[in-house]
Coordinates of C-alpha atoms in Angstrom, one line a residue:
Chain A
M1288 CA 6.9 5.5 -6.6
N1289 CA 8.0 6.9 -9.9
T1290 CA 7.8 10.4 -11.1
E1291 CA 5.0 9.7 -13.5
D1292 CA 2.9 8.5 -10.7
D1293 CA 3.8 11.5 -8.5
N1294 CA 2.6 13.8 -11.3
R1295 CA -0.7 12.2 -11.4
I1296 CA -1.6 12.4 -7.7
P1297 CA -3.1 16.0 -7.6
Q1298 CA -5.5 14.9 -10.5
I1299 CA -6.5 11.9 -8.6
A1300 CA -7.0 13.8 -5.3
Q1301 CA -9.5 16.0 -7.1
H1302 CA -11.6 13.0 -7.8
Q1303 CA -11.3 11.7 -4.3
E1304 CA -12.6 15.0 -3.1
S1305 CA -15.7 14.8 -5.3
P1306 CA -19.0 14.5 -3.5
R1307 CA -18.7 10.7 -3.5
Q1308 CA -15.8 10.7 -1.1
P1309 CA -16.0 14.1 0.7
E1310 CA -14.1 13.0 3.8
D1311 CA -11.4 11.0 2.2
V1312 CA -8.4 13.0 1.0
P1313 CA -5.8 10.3 0.5
Y1314 CA -2.7 10.3 2.5
S1315 CA -0.6 10.3 -0.6
D1316 CA -1.6 13.7 -1.5
Q1317 CA -0.2 15.1 1.7
E1318 CA 3.0 13.1 1.0
S1319 CA 3.5 14.5 -2.5
Q1320 CA 3.1 18.0 -1.4
A1321 CA 5.5 17.4 1.5
S1322 CA 8.1 15.7 -0.7
T1323 CA 8.3 18.6 -3.3
K1324 CA 8.9 21.0 -0.5
D1325 CA 11.5 18.8 1.1
K1326 CA 13.8 18.8 -2.0
E1327 CA 15.5 22.1 -0.9
S1328 CA 15.3 21.4 2.8
T1329 CA 18.1 20.5 5.2
S1330 CA 17.9 17.2 6.9
D1331 CA 16.7 18.7 10.1
E1332 CA 13.7 20.2 8.3
L1333 CA 13.3 16.9 6.6
N1334 CA 12.9 15.1 9.9
Q1335 CA 10.5 17.8 11.1
A1336 CA 8.4 17.3 7.9
A1337 CA 8.4 13.6 8.3
H1338 CA 7.3 13.9 11.9
K1339 CA 4.6 16.3 10.9
L1340 CA 3.4 14.0 8.2
E1341 CA 3.2 11.1 10.7
E1342 CA 1.1 13.3 12.9
I1343 CA -1.3 14.3 10.2
K1344 CA -1.6 10.7 9.2
R1345 CA -2.4 9.6 12.8
S1346 CA -4.9 12.3 13.3
M1347 CA -6.6 11.7 10.1
F1348 CA -6.7 8.0 11.0
E1349 CA -8.2 8.7 14.3
R1350 CA -10.8 10.9 12.8
R1351 CA -11.7 8.1 10.4
V1352 CA -12.0 5.7 13.3
K1353 CA -14.3 8.0 15.1
K1354 CA -16.5 8.3 12.0
F1355 CA -16.7 4.6 11.5
D1356 CA -17.7 4.3 15.3
R1357 CA -20.4 6.8 14.8
V1358 CA -21.8 5.2 11.7
L1359 CA -21.6 1.6 12.8
Q1360 CA -23.1 2.3 16.2
S1361 CA -26.0 4.3 15.1
K1362 CA -29.5 2.7 15.6
V1363 CA -30.1 2.6 11.9
V1364 CA -26.9 2.5 9.9
D1365 CA -26.7 5.1 7.1
L1366 CA -25.4 2.9 4.3
D1367 CA -24.6 5.6 1.9
Q1368 CA -22.4 7.2 4.6
L1369 CA -20.8 3.8 5.3
R1370 CA -20.1 3.3 1.7
S1371 CA -18.4 6.7 1.2
L1372 CA -16.3 5.9 4.3
A1373 CA -15.3 2.3 3.5
W1374 CA -14.5 3.2 -0.1
S1375 CA -11.0 4.2 0.9
G1376 CA -10.5 1.3 3.2
V1377 CA -11.9 0.2 6.6
P1378 CA -9.4 0.8 9.4
P1379 CA -7.9 -2.7 10.0
H1380 CA -7.0 -2.3 13.7
Q1381 CA -10.5 -2.3 15.1
A1382 CA -11.4 -5.9 14.9
G1383 CA -15.1 -6.2 13.8
Y1384 CA -15.4 -3.0 11.9
R1385 CA -14.6 -4.6 8.5
C1386 CA -16.6 -7.6 9.5
K1387 CA -19.6 -5.6 10.2
T1388 CA -19.1 -3.3 7.3
W1389 CA -18.8 -6.1 4.7
K1390 CA -22.0 -7.8 6.1
L1391 CA -23.9 -4.6 6.0
L1392 CA -22.8 -3.7 2.4
L1393 CA -23.5 -7.2 1.2
D1394 CA -27.0 -6.7 2.4
Y1395 CA -26.6 -9.7 4.8
L1396 CA -27.1 -7.8 8.0
P1397 CA -30.1 -5.4 8.1
N1398 CA -29.1 -1.8 8.8
D1399 CA -31.6 -1.5 11.5
Q1400 CA -30.0 -2.7 14.8
E1401 CA -33.4 -3.6 16.2
I1402 CA -34.0 -6.5 14.0
L1403 CA -30.3 -7.3 13.5
A1404 CA -30.0 -10.1 16.1
E1405 CA -33.2 -11.9 15.1
T1406 CA -32.3 -11.8 11.4
L1407 CA -28.9 -13.2 12.0
S1408 CA -29.9 -16.0 14.2
R1409 CA -32.6 -17.0 11.6
K1410 CA -30.0 -17.1 8.8
R1411 CA -27.6 -19.0 10.9
E1412 CA -30.2 -21.6 11.7
E1413 CA -31.2 -21.9 8.1
Y1414 CA -27.5 -22.6 7.3
T1415 CA -27.2 -25.3 10.0
D1416 CA -30.3 -26.9 8.6
M1417 CA -28.8 -27.2 5.3
V1418 CA -25.6 -28.5 6.6
E1419 CA -27.6 -31.0 8.7
H1420 CA -29.2 -32.2 5.5
Y1421 CA -26.0 -32.6 3.5
F1422 CA -23.6 -33.6 6.1
G1423 CA -25.6 -34.9 9.1
G1424 CA -24.3 -32.3 11.5
I1425 CA -21.5 -29.9 12.0
S1426 CA -18.1 -30.8 13.5
Y1427 CA -14.6 -29.4 13.0
D1428 CA -12.4 -32.3 13.9
N1429 CA -12.4 -35.0 11.2
Q1430 CA -12.1 -34.2 7.7
Q1431 CA -12.3 -37.9 6.4
D1432 CA -15.7 -38.4 8.1
L1433 CA -17.2 -35.3 6.5
F1434 CA -19.3 -37.2 3.8
K1435 CA -19.6 -40.6 5.4
K1436 CA -23.2 -40.2 6.7
R1437 CA -25.1 -40.7 3.5
E1438 CA -25.1 -42.1 -0.1
M1439 CA -24.0 -39.6 -2.7
S1440 CA -24.8 -39.1 -6.5
P1441 CA -22.0 -39.2 -9.0
Y1442 CA -22.4 -35.4 -9.4
E1443 CA -21.9 -34.8 -5.7
V1444 CA -18.8 -37.1 -5.6
K1445 CA -17.4 -35.3 -8.5
S1446 CA -17.9 -31.9 -6.9
I1447 CA -16.5 -33.0 -3.6
K1448 CA -13.3 -34.2 -5.3
Q1449 CA -12.8 -31.0 -7.1
I1450 CA -13.6 -28.8 -4.0
R1451 CA -11.2 -30.9 -1.8
I1452 CA -8.3 -30.5 -4.2
D1453 CA -8.8 -26.7 -4.4
V1454 CA -9.5 -26.1 -0.7
Y1455 CA -6.1 -27.7 0.2
R1456 CA -4.4 -25.2 -2.0
T1457 CA -6.3 -22.1 -1.3
Q1458 CA -4.2 -19.0 -0.3
P1459 CA -1.2 -21.3 0.4
E1460 CA 0.8 -18.5 1.8
V1461 CA -1.5 -17.9 4.7
K1462 CA -1.2 -20.6 7.3
L1463 CA -4.7 -20.4 8.7
F1464 CA -6.1 -21.8 5.4
S1465 CA -4.1 -25.0 6.0
T1466 CA -5.6 -25.6 9.4
Q1467 CA -8.1 -28.4 9.7
P1468 CA -11.2 -26.5 11.1
I1469 CA -10.8 -23.9 8.4
Q1470 CA -10.5 -26.4 5.6
I1471 CA -13.5 -28.3 6.9
M1472 CA -15.4 -25.1 7.1
M1473 CA -14.5 -24.2 3.5
I1474 CA -15.4 -27.6 2.1
R1475 CA -18.7 -27.4 3.8
I1476 CA -19.4 -23.9 2.5
L1477 CA -18.5 -24.6 -1.0
F1478 CA -20.3 -27.9 -1.3
T1479 CA -23.5 -26.5 0.2
W1480 CA -23.3 -23.5 -2.3
T1481 CA -22.7 -26.0 -5.1
M1482 CA -25.7 -28.0 -4.3
R1483 CA -27.9 -24.9 -4.2
H1484 CA -26.5 -23.5 -7.5
P1485 CA -26.9 -26.2 -10.1
A1486 CA -26.7 -23.9 -13.0
S1487 CA -23.0 -23.3 -12.4
G1488 CA -21.9 -25.9 -9.8
Y1489 CA -18.6 -25.5 -8.3
V1490 CA -16.0 -23.7 -10.5
Q1491 CA -12.3 -23.4 -9.7
G1492 CA -11.7 -20.0 -8.4
I1493 CA -14.9 -19.7 -6.2
N1494 CA -12.7 -21.1 -3.4
D1495 CA -10.6 -17.9 -3.9
L1496 CA -13.6 -15.7 -3.3
A1497 CA -14.5 -17.5 -0.1
A1498 CA -11.0 -17.0 1.5
P1499 CA -11.1 -13.2 2.2
L1500 CA -14.6 -13.6 3.7
I1501 CA -13.3 -16.3 6.0
L1502 CA -10.4 -14.3 7.1
V1503 CA -12.3 -11.2 7.7
Y1504 CA -15.1 -12.8 9.7
L1505 CA -12.7 -14.9 11.6
T1506 CA -10.5 -12.1 12.8
E1507 CA -13.6 -10.7 14.6
F1508 CA -13.2 -13.5 17.0
L1509 CA -9.4 -13.5 17.2
Q1510 CA -9.0 -10.5 19.5
N1511 CA -5.6 -11.5 20.6
V1512 CA -4.1 -11.8 17.3
N1513 CA -2.2 -8.9 15.9
Q1514 CA -4.1 -7.7 12.7
D1515 CA -0.7 -6.8 11.2
N1516 CA 0.3 -10.4 11.2
I1517 CA -2.5 -12.5 9.9
Y1518 CA 0.1 -14.6 8.0
E1519 CA 1.0 -16.0 11.3
I1520 CA -2.4 -17.0 12.5
A1521 CA -2.1 -20.8 13.3
E1522 CA -4.0 -23.8 14.3
K1523 CA -3.6 -22.9 18.1
D1524 CA -5.3 -19.5 17.5
I1525 CA -8.2 -21.2 15.7
E1526 CA -8.5 -23.7 18.4
E1527 CA -9.2 -20.8 20.8
I1528 CA -12.4 -20.1 18.9
I1529 CA -15.2 -22.3 20.3
P1530 CA -17.1 -24.5 17.8
D1531 CA -20.3 -22.4 18.4
Q1532 CA -18.5 -19.3 17.1
L1533 CA -17.0 -21.2 14.2
V1534 CA -20.5 -22.3 13.2
K1535 CA -21.6 -18.7 13.2
I1536 CA -18.6 -17.7 11.1
E1537 CA -19.2 -20.4 8.6
A1538 CA -22.8 -19.5 8.3
D1539 CA -22.1 -15.9 7.7
V1540 CA -19.4 -16.7 5.1
F1541 CA -21.8 -19.0 3.3
W1542 CA -24.5 -16.4 3.0
C1543 CA -22.1 -13.5 2.1
L1544 CA -20.4 -15.7 -0.5
S1545 CA -23.8 -16.5 -2.0
K1546 CA -24.8 -12.8 -2.1
L1547 CA -21.5 -11.8 -3.6
I1548 CA -21.8 -14.4 -6.3
D1549 CA -25.4 -13.7 -7.1
D1550 CA -24.3 -10.4 -8.7
V1551 CA -21.8 -12.2 -10.9
Q1552 CA -23.2 -15.6 -11.4
D1553 CA -22.6 -15.6 -15.1
N1554 CA -18.9 -15.7 -14.5
Y1555 CA -19.4 -19.2 -13.4
T1556 CA -22.1 -20.6 -15.7
D1557 CA -21.4 -22.6 -18.8
M1558 CA -18.9 -20.8 -21.2
Q1559 CA -18.6 -18.1 -18.5
P1560 CA -20.3 -15.3 -20.5
G1561 CA -19.7 -12.8 -17.5
V1562 CA -15.9 -13.0 -17.8
H1563 CA -16.0 -12.6 -21.6
K1564 CA -18.2 -9.5 -21.2
I1565 CA -15.8 -7.8 -18.8
I1566 CA -12.8 -8.7 -20.9
N1567 CA -14.5 -7.3 -24.0
K1568 CA -15.3 -4.1 -22.2
M1569 CA -11.8 -4.0 -20.8
K1570 CA -10.4 -4.1 -24.3
K1571 CA -12.6 -1.2 -25.4
L1572 CA -11.5 0.9 -22.4
I1573 CA -7.9 0.3 -23.2
E1574 CA -8.4 1.1 -26.9
Q1575 CA -9.7 4.5 -25.6
A1576 CA -6.8 5.0 -23.2
D1577 CA -3.8 3.5 -25.0
P1578 CA -4.7 2.3 -28.5
E1579 CA -0.9 1.7 -29.3
V1580 CA -0.5 -1.0 -26.6
L1581 CA -3.6 -2.8 -27.9
K1582 CA -2.2 -2.8 -31.5
Y1583 CA 1.1 -4.0 -30.1
L1584 CA -0.4 -6.9 -28.3
D1585 CA -2.4 -7.8 -31.3
S1586 CA 0.7 -7.8 -33.4
L1587 CA 2.3 -10.2 -30.9
D1588 CA -0.8 -12.4 -31.2
I1589 CA -1.4 -12.1 -27.4
N1590 CA -5.0 -12.8 -26.5
F1591 CA -6.4 -11.0 -23.4
M1592 CA -8.0 -14.2 -22.4
D1593 CA -4.6 -15.6 -21.7
F1594 CA -3.8 -13.3 -18.9
A1595 CA -6.9 -11.3 -17.9
Y1596 CA -9.1 -14.3 -17.5
R1597 CA -7.7 -15.0 -14.0
W1598 CA -7.7 -11.3 -13.0
V1599 CA -11.4 -11.2 -13.8
S1600 CA -12.7 -14.4 -12.6
C1601 CA -10.8 -14.5 -9.3
Y1602 CA -11.3 -10.9 -8.5
L1603 CA -7.4 -10.3 -8.3
T1604 CA -7.1 -12.6 -5.5
R1605 CA -4.2 -14.2 -7.3
E1606 CA -2.5 -10.9 -8.1
F1607 CA -2.4 -9.4 -4.6
D1608 CA -1.4 -10.4 -1.1
I1609 CA -4.2 -11.0 1.3
Y1610 CA -4.0 -7.6 2.9
Q1611 CA -4.4 -5.9 -0.4
I1612 CA -7.2 -8.2 -1.5
V1613 CA -9.1 -7.3 1.6
R1614 CA -8.5 -3.6 1.1
L1615 CA -9.5 -3.9 -2.6
W1616 CA -12.8 -5.5 -1.6
D1617 CA -13.5 -2.7 0.8
T1618 CA -13.9 -0.5 -2.3
Y1619 CA -15.7 -3.3 -4.4
L1620 CA -18.3 -3.6 -1.6
S1621 CA -18.7 0.2 -1.3
E1622 CA -19.3 0.7 -5.0
E1623 CA -22.8 0.1 -6.2
D1624 CA -21.9 -2.6 -8.7
G1625 CA -18.4 -3.2 -7.4
F1626 CA -18.0 -6.8 -8.5
S1627 CA -19.9 -6.7 -11.7
Q1628 CA -19.0 -3.2 -12.9
F1629 CA -16.3 -1.4 -11.1
H1630 CA -14.1 -4.5 -11.3
C1631 CA -13.8 -3.8 -15.0
Y1632 CA -12.3 -0.4 -14.4
V1633 CA -9.8 -1.8 -11.9
V1634 CA -8.6 -4.5 -14.2
S1635 CA -8.2 -2.0 -17.0
A1636 CA -6.4 0.6 -14.8
L1637 CA -4.2 -2.3 -13.5
F1638 CA -3.3 -3.2 -17.1
L1639 CA -2.7 0.4 -18.0
Q1640 CA -0.4 0.9 -15.0
F1641 CA 2.0 -1.7 -16.5
S1642 CA 1.3 -1.3 -20.2
K1643 CA 4.2 1.1 -20.8
N1644 CA 6.6 -1.7 -19.9
L1645 CA 5.1 -4.0 -22.6
K1646 CA 5.9 -2.0 -25.6
E1647 CA 9.3 -3.4 -26.2
M1648 CA 8.8 -6.9 -25.0
S1649 CA 8.7 -10.0 -27.1
F1650 CA 5.6 -12.3 -27.1
Q1651 CA 7.2 -14.5 -24.5
D1652 CA 8.3 -11.7 -22.2
A1653 CA 5.1 -9.9 -22.4
L1654 CA 2.9 -12.8 -21.7
L1655 CA 5.1 -13.9 -18.7
Y1656 CA 5.0 -10.4 -17.4
L1657 CA 1.3 -10.1 -17.6
Q1658 CA 0.8 -13.5 -16.1
N1659 CA 3.1 -12.6 -13.1
L1660 CA 2.5 -8.9 -12.4
P1661 CA 4.8 -7.4 -9.9
T1662 CA 1.9 -6.7 -7.5
Q1663 CA 2.5 -9.1 -4.7
S1664 CA 4.6 -6.6 -2.9
W1665 CA 2.1 -3.7 -3.2
Q1666 CA 1.4 -1.5 -0.2
D1667 CA -1.7 0.4 0.7
D1668 CA -0.6 3.5 -1.2
D1669 CA -0.1 1.5 -4.4
L1670 CA -3.6 0.2 -4.1
N1671 CA -5.0 3.6 -3.1
I1672 CA -3.6 5.0 -6.4
L1673 CA -5.0 2.1 -8.4
M1674 CA -8.4 2.7 -6.9
A1675 CA -8.3 6.4 -7.7
K1676 CA -7.2 5.7 -11.3
S1677 CA -10.1 3.1 -11.6
F1678 CA -12.5 5.8 -10.2
E1679 CA -11.3 8.3 -12.8
M1680 CA -11.8 5.8 -15.5
K1681 CA -15.3 5.1 -14.4
E1682 CA -16.0 8.8 -14.2
L1683 CA -14.7 9.2 -17.7
Y1684 CA -16.3 6.2 -19.4
H1685 CA -19.2 5.0 -17.3
N1686 CA -21.9 6.8 -19.5
N1687 CA -20.1 6.1 -22.7
N1688 CA -22.7 3.7 -24.3
R1689 CA -20.4 2.6 -27.1
L1690 CA -18.4 0.7 -24.6
Y1691 CA -21.3 -1.4 -23.6
Q1692 CA -22.3 -2.7 -27.0
Chain B
M322 CA 23.8 -25.1 -21.1
V323 CA 21.3 -23.4 -23.3
D324 CA 20.5 -19.8 -22.5
N325 CA 16.8 -19.7 -21.8
S326 CA 16.1 -16.1 -22.4
S327 CA 18.0 -16.1 -25.7
S328 CA 16.2 -15.7 -28.9
N329 CA 18.7 -17.8 -30.6
Y330 CA 16.8 -21.0 -31.6
Q331 CA 16.1 -22.9 -34.8
H332 CA 12.8 -24.5 -34.0
L333 CA 9.7 -23.3 -32.1
F334 CA 7.4 -26.1 -30.8
K335 CA 4.1 -25.4 -29.0
I336 CA 3.3 -27.9 -26.4
V337 CA 0.2 -28.2 -24.0
L338 CA -0.2 -29.9 -20.7
V339 CA -3.6 -31.4 -20.1
G340 CA -5.3 -33.8 -17.6
D341 CA -7.6 -33.6 -14.6
A342 CA -7.2 -31.1 -11.8
G343 CA -4.8 -31.9 -9.2
V344 CA -2.7 -34.5 -11.1
G345 CA 0.4 -32.3 -11.0
K346 CA 0.6 -30.5 -14.4
T347 CA 1.9 -27.2 -12.9
H348 CA 4.4 -29.1 -10.7
L349 CA 5.8 -31.0 -13.7
L350 CA 6.1 -27.8 -15.7
H351 CA 7.9 -25.9 -12.9
R352 CA 10.2 -28.8 -12.2
Y353 CA 11.1 -28.9 -16.0
V354 CA 11.5 -25.2 -16.7
K355 CA 12.8 -23.9 -13.3
G356 CA 14.4 -27.0 -11.9
K357 CA 12.5 -27.0 -8.7
L358 CA 9.0 -27.4 -7.3
P359 CA 6.7 -24.4 -7.1
T360 CA 6.3 -23.1 -3.7
N361 CA 2.7 -22.7 -2.6
K362 CA 1.0 -23.1 -5.9
P363 CA -2.8 -22.5 -6.0
S364 CA -4.9 -24.1 -8.8
T365 CA -4.3 -23.0 -12.4
I366 CA -7.0 -20.7 -13.6
G367 CA -7.3 -20.7 -17.4
V368 CA -3.9 -21.0 -18.9
E369 CA -0.3 -20.4 -17.8
F370 CA 2.6 -20.1 -19.9
A371 CA 6.3 -20.9 -19.8
T372 CA 9.2 -21.6 -22.2
K373 CA 12.4 -23.4 -22.3
N374 CA 15.2 -23.6 -24.8
V375 CA 16.6 -27.1 -25.4
E376 CA 19.4 -28.4 -27.5
L377 CA 18.4 -31.3 -29.7
R378 CA 20.7 -34.4 -30.0
N379 CA 23.2 -34.7 -32.7
N380 CA 23.7 -31.0 -33.2
Q381 CA 20.2 -30.6 -34.7
G382 CA 19.9 -27.1 -33.2
V383 CA 18.1 -25.5 -30.4
V384 CA 14.4 -25.7 -29.9
K385 CA 12.3 -23.2 -28.0
A386 CA 9.5 -25.2 -26.2
Q387 CA 6.6 -22.9 -25.7
I388 CA 4.6 -24.8 -23.1
W389 CA 1.0 -24.1 -22.1
D390 CA -0.2 -25.3 -18.8
T391 CA -4.0 -25.6 -18.5
A392 CA -6.7 -25.7 -15.8
G393 CA -8.0 -29.2 -15.3
Q394 CA -11.6 -28.5 -14.5
E395 CA -14.0 -29.3 -17.4
R396 CA -15.6 -25.9 -17.1
Y397 CA -12.4 -24.3 -18.4
K398 CA -12.4 -26.4 -21.6
A399 CA -13.6 -23.5 -23.7
I400 CA -10.6 -21.4 -22.8
T401 CA -7.9 -24.1 -22.7
S402 CA -9.0 -25.9 -25.8
A403 CA -8.2 -22.7 -27.9
H404 CA -4.7 -23.6 -27.2
Y405 CA -4.7 -27.1 -28.6
R406 CA -4.7 -25.6 -32.0
R407 CA -1.1 -25.3 -33.5
A408 CA 0.1 -27.5 -30.7
V409 CA 2.7 -30.1 -32.0
G410 CA 3.1 -31.9 -28.8
A411 CA 1.0 -32.6 -25.7
L412 CA 1.4 -34.3 -22.3
V413 CA -1.7 -36.0 -21.2
V414 CA -1.1 -36.3 -17.4
Y415 CA -2.9 -38.5 -14.8
D416 CA -2.2 -39.5 -11.2
V417 CA -1.1 -43.1 -10.7
T418 CA -3.0 -43.1 -7.4
K419 CA -6.3 -42.1 -8.8
E420 CA -7.9 -44.3 -11.3
D421 CA -10.5 -41.9 -12.5
T422 CA -7.9 -39.4 -13.6
F423 CA -6.5 -42.3 -15.9
R424 CA -10.0 -43.1 -17.2
N425 CA -10.4 -39.4 -18.1
A426 CA -7.0 -39.4 -19.9
Q427 CA -8.7 -41.1 -22.8
R428 CA -11.1 -38.1 -23.1
W429 CA -8.1 -35.6 -22.9
M430 CA -6.3 -37.6 -25.6
E431 CA -9.4 -37.6 -28.0
E432 CA -9.9 -33.8 -27.5
M433 CA -6.2 -33.2 -28.3
R434 CA -6.4 -35.4 -31.4
A435 CA -9.5 -33.6 -32.6
S436 CA -8.1 -30.0 -32.4
A437 CA -4.3 -30.2 -32.5
E438 CA -2.0 -30.4 -35.5
P439 CA -2.5 -33.8 -37.2
E440 CA 1.1 -34.8 -36.5
C441 CA 0.8 -33.8 -32.8
V442 CA 2.9 -36.1 -30.7
I443 CA 1.2 -37.1 -27.5
C444 CA 2.9 -38.6 -24.4
L445 CA 0.8 -40.2 -21.6
V446 CA 2.3 -39.4 -18.2
G447 CA 1.5 -41.1 -15.0
N448 CA 2.6 -38.7 -12.3
Q449 CA 3.0 -38.9 -8.5
V450 CA 4.8 -42.2 -8.8
D451 CA 6.9 -41.2 -5.6
R452 CA 3.7 -41.9 -3.6
V453 CA 3.5 -45.6 -4.8
E454 CA 7.2 -46.1 -4.4
I455 CA 6.7 -45.4 -0.6
N456 CA 3.3 -47.2 -0.3
P457 CA 2.6 -49.6 -3.2
V458 CA -1.0 -50.0 -1.9
L459 CA -1.8 -46.6 -3.1
R460 CA -1.3 -47.5 -6.9
Q461 CA -4.5 -47.6 -8.7
V462 CA -3.2 -47.6 -12.2
E463 CA -0.8 -50.4 -13.2
Y464 CA 2.2 -49.5 -15.3
E465 CA 1.3 -52.3 -17.9
T466 CA -2.3 -51.1 -18.1
A467 CA -1.3 -47.6 -18.9
K468 CA 1.5 -48.8 -21.3
R469 CA -1.0 -50.9 -23.2
F470 CA -3.4 -48.1 -23.4
A471 CA -0.7 -45.7 -24.7
D472 CA 0.6 -48.2 -27.4
A473 CA -2.9 -48.8 -28.6
N474 CA -3.4 -45.2 -29.1
N475 CA -0.1 -44.3 -30.6
M476 CA 1.1 -42.4 -27.5
K477 CA 4.5 -42.4 -25.8
F478 CA 4.3 -43.3 -22.2
E479 CA 6.2 -42.6 -19.0
E480 CA 5.8 -42.5 -15.2
T481 CA 7.1 -39.5 -13.4
S482 CA 7.5 -37.8 -10.1
A483 CA 7.6 -34.0 -10.1
L484 CA 8.3 -34.3 -6.4
T485 CA 11.5 -36.5 -6.7
N486 CA 12.3 -35.3 -10.2
K487 CA 11.9 -38.8 -11.7
A488 CA 11.9 -38.9 -15.5
V489 CA 10.5 -35.2 -15.7
T490 CA 13.4 -33.8 -17.9
D491 CA 13.2 -37.0 -19.9
V492 CA 9.5 -36.8 -20.6
F493 CA 9.8 -33.2 -22.0
D494 CA 13.1 -33.6 -23.8
N495 CA 12.1 -36.8 -25.4
L496 CA 8.8 -35.2 -26.5
L497 CA 10.8 -32.4 -28.2
H498 CA 13.0 -35.0 -30.0
Y499 CA 10.0 -37.0 -31.1
I500 CA 8.4 -33.9 -32.5
Y501 CA 11.5 -33.1 -34.4
E502 CA 11.8 -36.7 -35.8
V503 CA 8.2 -36.8 -36.8
K504 CA 8.6 -33.6 -38.7
L505 CA 11.8 -35.0 -40.3
A506 CA 10.2 -38.3 -41.3
Q507 CA 6.9 -37.0 -42.4
E508 CA 8.0 -34.0 -44.4
G509 CA 11.5 -34.9 -45.3
A510 CA 14.1 -32.3 -45.6
N511 CA 11.7 -29.9 -47.4
G512 CA 9.3 -30.2 -44.6
I513 CA 11.9 -29.3 -42.1
D514 CA 13.0 -26.3 -44.2
Q515 CA 9.4 -25.3 -44.4
L516 CA 9.0 -25.8 -40.7
E517 CA 12.2 -23.7 -40.0
A518 CA 10.8 -21.0 -42.3
E519 CA 7.6 -21.0 -40.5
S520 CA 9.4 -20.9 -37.2
K521 CA 11.5 -18.0 -38.3
K522 CA 8.4 -16.2 -39.6
Y523 CA 6.7 -16.8 -36.2
K524 CA 9.9 -15.8 -34.4
K525 CA 10.1 -12.6 -36.3
L526 CA 6.5 -12.0 -35.3
T527 CA 7.0 -12.7 -31.7
E528 CA 10.6 -11.7 -30.8
F529 CA 11.8 -8.2 -30.6
T530 CA 15.5 -7.9 -31.4
S531 CA 17.3 -4.8 -30.5
P532 CA 19.6 -3.3 -33.0
D533 CA 22.5 -4.0 -30.6
E534 CA 21.8 -7.7 -30.6
E535 CA 21.3 -7.8 -34.4
R536 CA 24.8 -6.2 -34.8
K537 CA 26.2 -8.6 -32.4
K538 CA 24.9 -11.6 -34.3
S539 CA 26.2 -10.4 -37.7
G540 CA 29.6 -9.7 -36.0
C541 CA 30.3 -13.0 -34.4
C542 CA 29.0 -15.5 -36.9

């Protein structure tokens, strides 16, 4: 972390302590206070401080876990409370927390436990009926036979071709996405979604949105897998999940993906007006925050569409590693209009975080830099800071009508 | 060996890579620019950018190739086609094992011709030829068919494999030479001067030269 970031933390912490997140003082605040004190300390005191910090972190974590427990297990889940808790990240170690949180925040699960089971089984049945119609049944073992059971229109053939090509190269760093059952699952989800959304049809990048949902919903059933090591989930782990459970995961992912895209449908319709709108607003935000860099990019003739397009339309799934994507989406789902509005503040804050490096770059270097941001190695703390900065921007600019014109 | 990061070049050529999704555009680009295949590459969304400095034959100077890789899906046409403008070269790529990608090559070519510079040099590229070398049954587009199509439409033609690195460097390097020759033939010496002037203007606009470098330059030559 550089000094400039250190200086900003207390400011950010103020925002995090605002009524919206009353219980979530970020760890980094504790760290920065500790680190200023440590500068004059001996190494013994340093060790003690580190130890103490660990303890604080652990106890804060335990407290958060307890709160999640309480909220998620109450008869009627308080969604506001859940949002304010999940905003700074759902604890990853308790399998099922994130899964349930996402489903609740996407309004797929009802918050009333009494009608939950019934709603869920109805939705899952509805999905299997659709799959029966398009595929003549569900199985997870033969990819080639997937579409053999009926005649298809040219539009369907074209869609399938495109979906297949993209499914095979979704999240290529994460092994589980190259296993047969998951690829079959993904092809079916995307195709069914495509057939039900003729206004947009399948658009490259929608596969990237399905991946985090699949991962999160799958890990609920992978109790034996170390959640710190999801990169290593392999075919044999997936095989342990019985087909009945896979069908449930598949149905849940389908409905949640549909819910998620419903809010941002115009990112994927003809000419993609949604993406253009976000990028235009992003430019206006940057103009307020750092007009110099905007002028500089203009002078280089660099167009925002050439680098921000992917950030916006793939919801940063290409910029971050899968852990950070999932963490980022905790916040998106906790915000009221996370994917349609807050995302704009996040991509703007992300740009501003790196913009100081751009000011002396050539056209070529600047564009290459922006198309390959050094964000793949980010840790939780980096992302927490970005979230705080985005929140800060939202507070500053959200009611500024000029930005919406 | 030409220094790739160097701003020391005499010509700047903008090239675009187009063709259906999954034919291997990004792989060809990586192979050419980085000398290896990309590891774990997801689909291209919008456009991606790369450059390479190449020395032209017969001491004609160094050209900086500014190469734009594009998303293959039709839905992205609105964004990608903005880059056809000012392009002086294009690779229209298809997959030799997929007939429909070859049929669509005609559409890609027509779109290039409609919006690129009038003298834009287009090369038709049949990629993934390694697969038919192992198993000839997989071939769906005959070499002769593609060659005839290319000749009839004033395109260069080559079959490549990004996987085995077959003809990849040739395709790009030749394209750059053709572009240079076309400029030379069409516009004569004046044209090239003009081109260079424009390149320099553009270079000035796009390159930042530190005072140190400036001093170095005047010092050594």
